[in-house]
Short mmCIF file of C-alpha atoms and ligand atoms in Angstrom, two decimals:
data_model
loop_
_atom_site.label_atom_id
_atom_site.label_comp_id
_atom_site.label_asym_id
_atom_site.label_seq_id
_atom_site.Cartn_x
_atom_site.Cartn_y
_atom_site.Cartn_z
CA UNK A 18 -0.06 0.03 0.02
CA UNK A 19 1.34 3.44 -0.91
CA UNK A 20 0.93 6.24 1.57
CA UNK A 21 -0.56 8.77 -0.83
CA UNK A 22 -2.61 8.72 -4.09
CA UNK A 23 -2.14 11.87 -5.99
CA UNK A 24 -4.25 12.88 -9.05
CA UNK A 25 -1.78 13.79 -11.72
CA UNK A 26 -3.10 16.41 -14.13
CA UNK A 27 -0.59 17.74 -16.66
CA UNK A 28 -3.35 19.30 -18.80
CA UNK A 29 -2.22 21.11 -21.94
CA UNK A 30 0.85 22.75 -23.40
CA UNK A 31 3.78 23.39 -21.05
CA UNK A 32 1.67 21.80 -18.28
CA UNK A 33 3.19 18.54 -19.57
CA UNK A 34 6.78 19.83 -19.51
CA UNK A 35 6.67 21.23 -15.97
CA UNK A 36 4.84 18.18 -14.63
CA UNK A 37 7.47 15.87 -16.10
CA UNK A 38 10.08 17.98 -14.47
CA UNK A 39 8.39 17.95 -11.12
CA UNK A 40 8.14 14.15 -11.27
CA UNK A 41 11.92 14.01 -11.37
CA UNK A 42 12.16 15.89 -8.17
CA UNK A 43 9.36 13.94 -6.37
CA UNK A 44 10.99 10.65 -7.44
CA UNK A 45 14.31 11.86 -6.02
CA UNK A 46 12.61 12.61 -2.74
CA UNK A 47 11.08 9.17 -2.91
CA UNK A 48 7.68 10.33 -1.79
CA UNK A 49 5.64 7.20 -1.10
CA UNK A 50 2.93 7.96 -3.62
CA UNK A 51 1.05 6.68 -6.60
CA UNK A 52 0.47 9.36 -9.26
CA UNK A 53 -2.83 8.66 -10.95
CA UNK A 54 -3.18 10.25 -14.44
CA UNK A 55 -6.34 12.27 -14.79
CA UNK A 56 -8.06 13.56 -17.91
CA UNK A 57 -8.29 17.30 -18.07
CA UNK A 58 -7.73 19.88 -20.83
CA UNK A 59 -8.50 21.25 -24.20
CA UNK A 60 -8.73 17.91 -25.97
CA UNK A 61 -11.49 16.87 -23.68
CA UNK A 62 -13.42 19.95 -24.54
CA UNK A 63 -13.05 19.27 -28.26
CA UNK A 64 -13.86 15.58 -28.06
CA UNK A 65 -16.36 15.45 -25.23
CA UNK A 66 -17.55 19.01 -24.77
CA UNK A 67 -16.15 18.92 -21.20
CA UNK A 68 -12.62 19.92 -20.32
CA UNK A 69 -13.10 18.57 -16.74
CA UNK A 70 -14.88 15.25 -17.22
CA UNK A 71 -16.98 13.74 -14.44
CA UNK A 72 -14.54 10.74 -14.24
CA UNK A 73 -11.85 13.18 -13.28
CA UNK A 74 -14.00 14.67 -10.55
CA UNK A 75 -14.70 11.14 -9.34
CA UNK A 76 -11.05 10.31 -9.35
CA UNK A 77 -10.33 13.39 -7.27
CA UNK A 78 -12.75 12.08 -4.67
CA UNK A 79 -10.59 8.90 -4.40
CA UNK A 80 -7.26 10.54 -4.14
CA UNK A 81 -5.56 12.60 -1.37
CA UNK A 82 -4.90 15.71 -3.47
CA UNK A 83 -4.03 16.75 -6.94
CA UNK A 84 -1.12 18.33 -8.81
CA UNK A 85 -2.19 20.28 -11.83
CA UNK A 86 -0.17 21.71 -14.71
CA UNK A 87 -2.05 24.10 -16.98
CA UNK A 88 -4.94 24.34 -19.34
CA UNK A 89 -5.38 26.07 -22.68
CA UNK A 90 -8.59 28.01 -22.98
CA UNK A 91 -9.31 30.66 -25.42
CA UNK A 92 -11.27 33.14 -23.38
CA UNK A 93 -14.29 34.53 -25.18
CA UNK A 94 -13.16 32.85 -28.41
CA UNK A 95 -14.14 29.45 -27.08
CA UNK A 96 -16.76 28.34 -29.47
CA UNK A 97 -18.67 25.39 -30.80
CA UNK A 98 -16.29 25.23 -33.79
CA UNK A 99 -13.65 23.58 -31.73
CA UNK A 100 -15.93 20.67 -30.91
CA UNK A 101 -15.98 17.46 -32.89
CA UNK A 102 -18.87 17.62 -35.43
CA UNK A 103 -21.08 15.25 -33.42
CA UNK A 104 -21.14 17.68 -30.51
CA UNK A 105 -21.62 20.91 -32.39
CA UNK A 106 -24.93 22.73 -31.81
CA UNK A 107 -25.73 20.68 -28.68
CA UNK A 108 -25.44 23.75 -26.43
CA UNK A 109 -22.12 22.83 -24.86
CA UNK A 110 -20.48 25.86 -23.14
CA UNK A 111 -16.87 26.06 -22.19
CA UNK A 112 -16.21 26.72 -18.46
CA UNK A 113 -12.79 27.20 -17.02
CA UNK A 114 -11.91 23.83 -15.46
CA UNK A 115 -9.75 25.34 -12.72
CA UNK A 116 -12.53 27.70 -11.66
CA UNK A 117 -15.03 24.77 -11.70
CA UNK A 118 -12.73 22.54 -9.73
CA UNK A 119 -12.37 25.23 -7.05
CA UNK A 120 -16.11 25.66 -6.76
CA UNK A 121 -17.27 22.03 -7.11
CA UNK A 122 -14.76 20.77 -4.51
CA UNK A 123 -15.17 23.86 -2.30
CA UNK A 124 -11.40 24.64 -2.40
CA UNK A 125 -12.09 28.00 -0.78
CA UNK A 126 -8.54 29.00 -0.07
CA UNK A 127 -6.26 30.08 -2.94
CA UNK A 128 -2.92 30.32 -1.14
CA UNK A 129 -0.22 32.11 -3.12
CA UNK A 130 3.18 32.54 -1.39
CA UNK A 131 5.37 35.17 -3.06
CA UNK A 132 8.84 34.95 -1.70
CA UNK A 133 11.97 36.40 -3.16
CA UNK A 134 14.67 33.82 -3.03
CA UNK A 135 18.06 35.44 -2.43
CA UNK A 136 20.14 35.74 -5.54
CA UNK A 137 17.16 35.77 -7.96
CA UNK A 138 18.13 38.67 -10.23
CA UNK A 139 14.45 38.92 -11.19
CA UNK A 140 13.48 40.01 -7.63
CA UNK A 141 12.04 43.47 -7.47
CA UNK A 142 13.49 43.79 -3.98
CA UNK A 143 15.18 41.10 -1.93
CA UNK A 144 13.44 39.96 1.25
CA UNK A 145 9.93 40.24 -0.14
CA UNK A 146 7.91 37.48 1.57
CA UNK A 147 4.19 38.01 1.11
CA UNK A 148 1.50 35.32 1.33
CA UNK A 149 -1.74 36.05 -0.50
CA UNK A 150 -5.00 34.46 0.65
CA UNK A 151 -7.49 34.73 -2.15
CA UNK A 152 -11.05 33.67 -1.61
CA UNK A 153 -11.56 31.01 -4.24
CA UNK A 154 -15.24 30.17 -4.62
CA UNK A 155 -17.36 33.33 -4.82
CA UNK A 156 -17.07 37.01 -5.42
CA UNK A 157 -16.92 37.92 -9.16
CA UNK A 158 -16.33 34.28 -10.01
CA UNK A 159 -19.78 32.89 -9.17
CA UNK A 160 -20.48 32.71 -12.91
CA UNK A 161 -23.74 34.68 -12.75
CA UNK A 162 -23.59 36.91 -15.80
CA UNK A 163 -26.09 38.37 -18.26
CA UNK A 164 -25.34 39.52 -21.81
CA UNK A 165 -27.99 42.08 -21.15
CA UNK A 166 -30.18 43.08 -18.28
CA UNK A 167 -33.04 40.59 -17.86
CA UNK A 168 -36.45 42.18 -18.01
CA UNK A 169 -37.46 41.01 -14.60
CA UNK A 170 -34.54 42.87 -13.05
CA UNK A 171 -36.06 46.19 -13.94
CA UNK A 172 -38.58 45.74 -11.11
CA UNK A 173 -35.67 46.10 -8.66
CA UNK A 174 -34.93 49.59 -7.44
CA UNK A 175 -31.83 51.05 -8.93
CA UNK A 176 -31.76 48.77 -11.91
CA UNK A 177 -33.90 51.10 -14.00
CA UNK A 178 -30.88 53.30 -14.15
CA UNK A 179 -29.02 50.69 -16.26
CA UNK A 180 -29.11 50.76 -20.00
CA UNK A 181 -31.11 47.84 -21.47
CA UNK A 182 -28.06 46.59 -23.32
CA UNK A 183 -25.71 46.62 -20.33
CA UNK A 184 -23.96 43.32 -19.69
CA UNK A 185 -23.93 42.58 -16.04
CA UNK A 186 -21.85 40.34 -13.77
CA UNK A 187 -22.91 39.55 -10.22
CA UNK A 188 -20.48 39.77 -7.32
CA UNK A 189 -21.58 37.61 -4.38
CA UNK A 190 -19.86 37.62 -1.00
CA UNK A 191 -21.30 35.64 1.83
CA UNK A 192 -20.54 36.03 5.53
CA UNK A 193 -19.44 32.44 5.65
CA UNK A 194 -17.22 32.76 2.62
CA UNK A 195 -15.61 35.90 3.98
CA UNK A 196 -15.20 34.52 7.47
CA UNK A 197 -13.49 31.35 6.51
CA UNK A 198 -10.92 32.90 4.17
CA UNK A 199 -9.98 35.56 6.70
CA UNK A 200 -9.72 32.92 9.43
CA UNK A 201 -7.49 30.86 7.19
CA UNK A 202 -5.26 33.84 6.72
CA UNK A 203 -5.00 34.54 10.45
CA UNK A 204 -4.45 30.87 11.30
CA UNK A 205 -1.60 30.81 8.85
CA UNK A 206 -0.10 33.93 10.31
CA UNK A 207 -0.35 32.47 13.84
CA UNK A 208 1.21 29.17 12.77
CA UNK A 209 4.03 30.82 10.77
CA UNK A 210 4.89 33.54 13.21
CA UNK A 211 3.73 36.41 11.06
CA UNK A 212 2.74 39.52 12.93
CA UNK A 213 0.41 41.22 10.43
CA UNK A 214 -2.64 40.51 8.21
CA UNK A 215 -3.90 43.04 5.66
CA UNK A 216 -7.42 42.81 4.26
CA UNK A 217 -7.83 44.29 0.75
CA UNK A 218 -11.21 45.58 -0.48
CA UNK A 219 -12.98 48.45 -2.23
CA UNK A 220 -15.52 49.08 0.52
CA UNK A 221 -15.96 52.77 -0.44
CA UNK A 222 -17.62 51.73 -3.76
CA UNK A 223 -18.67 48.11 -3.31
CA UNK A 224 -20.75 49.12 -0.30
CA UNK A 225 -22.68 45.92 0.25
CA UNK A 226 -20.38 43.16 -0.80
CA UNK A 227 -17.17 44.51 0.76
CA UNK A 228 -19.15 45.52 3.90
CA UNK A 229 -19.81 41.82 4.34
CA UNK A 230 -16.20 41.09 3.74
CA UNK A 231 -14.82 43.62 6.11
CA UNK A 232 -17.35 42.97 8.85
CA UNK A 233 -16.25 39.39 8.85
CA UNK A 234 -12.59 40.39 8.66
CA UNK A 235 -12.87 42.65 11.73
CA UNK A 236 -14.79 39.99 13.63
CA UNK A 237 -12.17 37.37 12.93
CA UNK A 238 -9.26 39.75 13.61
CA UNK A 239 -10.61 40.33 17.16
CA UNK A 240 -9.88 36.62 17.85
CA UNK A 241 -6.22 37.20 17.19
CA UNK A 242 -5.17 40.11 19.41
CA UNK A 243 -1.44 39.36 18.90
CA UNK A 244 -1.64 39.84 15.14
CA UNK A 245 -1.81 43.37 13.78
CA UNK A 246 -4.72 43.81 11.48
CA UNK A 247 -4.98 46.51 8.87
CA UNK A 248 -6.76 47.08 5.58
CA UNK A 249 -6.42 48.88 2.28
CA UNK A 250 -8.35 49.64 -0.83
CA UNK A 251 -7.37 47.51 -3.74
CA UNK A 252 -6.12 50.44 -5.87
CA UNK A 253 -4.00 51.86 -3.04
CA UNK A 254 -2.70 48.42 -2.31
CA UNK A 255 -1.29 48.20 -5.76
CA UNK A 256 0.68 51.39 -5.16
CA UNK A 257 1.75 50.54 -1.63
CA UNK A 258 2.98 47.12 -2.71
CA UNK A 259 5.27 48.69 -5.28
CA UNK A 260 6.34 51.38 -2.93
CA UNK A 261 6.90 49.41 0.31
CA UNK A 262 6.60 45.66 -0.40
CA UNK A 263 8.36 44.86 2.83
CA UNK A 264 5.56 46.31 4.81
CA UNK A 265 3.33 43.34 3.93
CA UNK A 266 3.20 39.80 5.26
CA UNK A 267 -0.20 38.19 4.76
CA UNK A 268 -2.81 39.65 2.44
CA UNK A 269 -6.44 38.41 2.47
CA UNK A 270 -8.95 39.39 -0.13
CA UNK A 271 -11.86 38.45 -2.31
CA UNK A 272 -11.63 36.43 -5.47
CA UNK A 273 -10.92 38.91 -8.28
CA UNK A 274 -8.88 41.29 -6.21
CA UNK A 275 -6.81 38.30 -5.12
CA UNK A 276 -6.39 37.19 -8.71
CA UNK A 277 -4.96 40.64 -9.54
CA UNK A 278 -2.91 41.33 -6.49
CA UNK A 279 -1.33 37.83 -6.57
CA UNK A 280 -0.03 38.41 -10.11
CA UNK A 281 1.48 41.74 -8.90
CA UNK A 282 3.12 40.01 -5.93
CA UNK A 283 4.37 37.18 -8.11
CA UNK A 284 6.01 39.59 -10.53
CA UNK A 285 7.94 41.17 -7.67
CA UNK A 286 9.62 37.81 -6.88
CA UNK A 287 10.55 36.64 -10.33
CA UNK A 288 7.34 36.34 -12.24
CA UNK A 289 5.35 33.38 -13.45
CA UNK A 290 8.37 31.00 -13.43
CA UNK A 291 8.29 31.18 -9.65
CA UNK A 292 4.63 31.61 -8.77
CA UNK A 293 2.84 28.65 -7.14
CA UNK A 294 -0.71 28.17 -5.83
CA UNK A 295 -2.58 25.89 -3.53
CA UNK A 296 -6.36 25.58 -3.95
CA UNK A 297 -7.22 24.24 -0.55
CA UNK A 298 -10.48 23.04 1.01
CA UNK A 299 -11.40 21.30 4.25
CA UNK A 300 -10.15 17.91 3.00
CA UNK A 301 -8.90 18.13 -0.54
CA UNK A 302 -6.39 20.41 -2.31
CA UNK A 303 -5.19 21.05 -5.85
CA UNK A 304 -1.72 22.49 -6.25
CA UNK A 305 -0.62 24.29 -9.41
CA UNK A 306 1.80 26.71 -10.97
CA UNK A 307 0.08 30.06 -11.35
CA UNK A 308 1.12 30.30 -15.01
CA UNK A 309 -0.95 29.11 -17.97
CA UNK A 310 -0.19 26.55 -20.72
CA UNK A 311 1.96 28.92 -22.87
CA UNK A 312 1.05 27.20 -26.17
CA UNK A 313 3.96 28.86 -27.95
CA UNK A 314 6.41 26.94 -25.78
CA UNK A 315 4.52 23.66 -25.93
CA UNK A 316 6.85 20.65 -25.92
CA UNK A 317 10.02 22.79 -26.20
CA UNK A 318 11.09 22.14 -22.60
CA UNK A 319 11.93 25.77 -22.23
CA UNK A 320 9.84 27.15 -19.40
CA UNK A 321 10.92 27.29 -15.80
CA UNK A 322 9.59 24.40 -13.73
CA UNK A 323 10.30 26.03 -10.40
CA UNK A 324 6.74 27.30 -10.12
CA UNK A 325 5.37 23.74 -10.34
CA UNK A 326 8.19 22.33 -8.18
CA UNK A 327 7.30 24.97 -5.50
CA UNK A 328 3.66 23.91 -5.91
CA UNK A 329 4.72 20.35 -5.12
CA UNK A 330 6.53 21.72 -2.15
CA UNK A 331 3.25 23.24 -0.98
CA UNK A 332 1.64 19.86 -1.58
CA UNK A 333 4.22 18.11 0.58
CA UNK A 334 3.57 20.63 3.36
CA UNK A 335 -0.24 20.08 3.06
CA UNK A 336 0.28 16.27 3.19
CA UNK A 337 2.24 16.67 6.42
CA UNK A 338 5.63 15.84 4.83
CA UNK A 339 7.11 19.06 6.24
CA UNK A 340 10.66 17.70 6.35
CA UNK A 341 10.61 16.83 2.66
CA UNK A 342 9.00 20.13 1.82
CA UNK A 343 11.76 22.00 3.62
CA UNK A 344 14.48 19.99 1.90
CA UNK A 345 12.88 20.65 -1.51
CA UNK A 346 12.55 24.36 -0.93
CA UNK A 347 16.16 24.41 0.27
CA UNK A 348 17.32 22.74 -2.93
CA UNK A 349 15.42 25.23 -5.05
CA UNK A 350 16.82 28.12 -3.06
CA UNK A 351 20.34 26.78 -3.50
CA UNK A 352 20.06 26.55 -7.27
CA UNK A 353 18.65 30.05 -7.46
CA UNK A 354 21.42 31.38 -5.23
CA UNK A 355 24.16 29.69 -7.30
CA UNK A 356 22.70 31.21 -10.39
CA UNK A 357 24.38 28.68 -12.65
CA UNK A 358 21.37 26.75 -13.93
CA UNK A 359 19.00 29.26 -15.47
CA UNK A 360 15.96 28.80 -17.72
CA UNK A 361 15.20 31.45 -20.34
CA UNK A 362 13.16 33.68 -18.08
CA UNK A 363 16.20 33.80 -15.82
CA UNK A 364 18.36 34.82 -18.72
CA UNK A 365 19.80 31.40 -19.32
CA UNK A 366 19.52 28.56 -21.75
CA UNK A 367 18.89 25.55 -19.55
CA UNK A 368 15.91 23.38 -20.29
CA UNK A 369 12.92 22.57 -18.06
CA UNK A 370 14.29 19.11 -17.32
CA UNK A 371 17.84 20.34 -16.80
CA UNK A 372 16.53 22.71 -14.10
CA UNK A 373 14.65 19.87 -12.45
CA UNK A 374 17.71 17.57 -12.56
CA UNK A 375 19.86 20.26 -11.01
CA UNK A 376 17.38 20.69 -8.18
CA UNK A 377 17.03 16.90 -7.76
CA UNK A 378 20.86 16.65 -7.55
CA UNK A 379 20.77 18.90 -4.46
CA UNK A 380 18.37 16.61 -2.65
C1 IPM B 17 -5.45 32.14 -11.78
C2 IPM B 17 -5.95 32.33 -13.21
C3 IPM B 17 -7.35 31.84 -13.36
C4 IPM B 17 -8.26 32.70 -12.50
C5 IPM B 17 -7.93 31.83 -14.76
C6 IPM B 17 -7.06 30.84 -15.61
C7 IPM B 17 -9.33 31.39 -14.82
O1 IPM B 17 -5.74 33.63 -13.62
O2 IPM B 17 -5.48 31.02 -11.28
O3 IPM B 17 -5.16 33.16 -11.19
O4 IPM B 17 -8.66 33.79 -12.89
O5 IPM B 17 -8.46 32.41 -11.33
MG1 MG B 18 -4.71 34.83 -12.17
#
């Protein structure tokens, strides 16, 4: 019997390259795990009309957690034309598999550590060490959108001000959703000896939804008197982060703001080649690099696997393999500090697999 069963989801494009690289490192660590391949990605949209098939969701229920590479989707261009002829005109609509996974499995925490490893010439400033807690299931991502205002909405006060042809998206924030993400941020701060949590919002404009978020935040903060609590508007936060990144330790925010601010933080510590995420629920989690499938680099073994390797480090921590996680992070830090093995984003010519082998050799 193996200790862990891990759903293995390379997905599309460079998702395959970085997952192959990560496997080298996990094998070197000799994690006692079975990696169970799972169907996910663009080809399943084209052939089945579903990029995240039910059998994959079922498999996730039987595994301990998942490691996910990347998926190609074509935004608003996703159309019926991509489907095999038998499926065309059957009303299939493309939905982002990662967003669905987060919602269906209630992976309410999107944990995005953004840490500048010493020696990384791509760091905006050394010593940046910010952890973003992004709410992962609601907010602007609930998927309630209308191409134009439905007639029945006009009965609601205030809606009559909207032009008939306005497209609208609903932002939903629940007290429960707000409470649990803020609590997760404070628990993390407490566990990792961080002395400050910053809640990010736009409460001066989004008066209802961000009032719910901030009420919950203040309530939770009161349970942690030893941790400093402050807050900022999302726009000001963008400026403050660039001005004084070292003033921030743990940021907690709603879904879309977290999407935006986590990219900003990631860029300050080397960009997408280093940015990793954990989508974490009460008893399941999906770890992934924050980057996409980069179709132009597909199969070229060019991109930096460190983001995915650090995602696997997060996975090890979550599984309770803290010692292995620490060793892995140490090996990554050492390779970065030496600066000899560098992928193209780091100004070098090493391949995805060479980077992984170099990290594995340090283990
Ligand atoms: C992310 C990505 C996704 C998101 C996209 C791919 C739907 O940007 O994980 O940050 O918006 O959440
Ligand atoms: Mg994003």
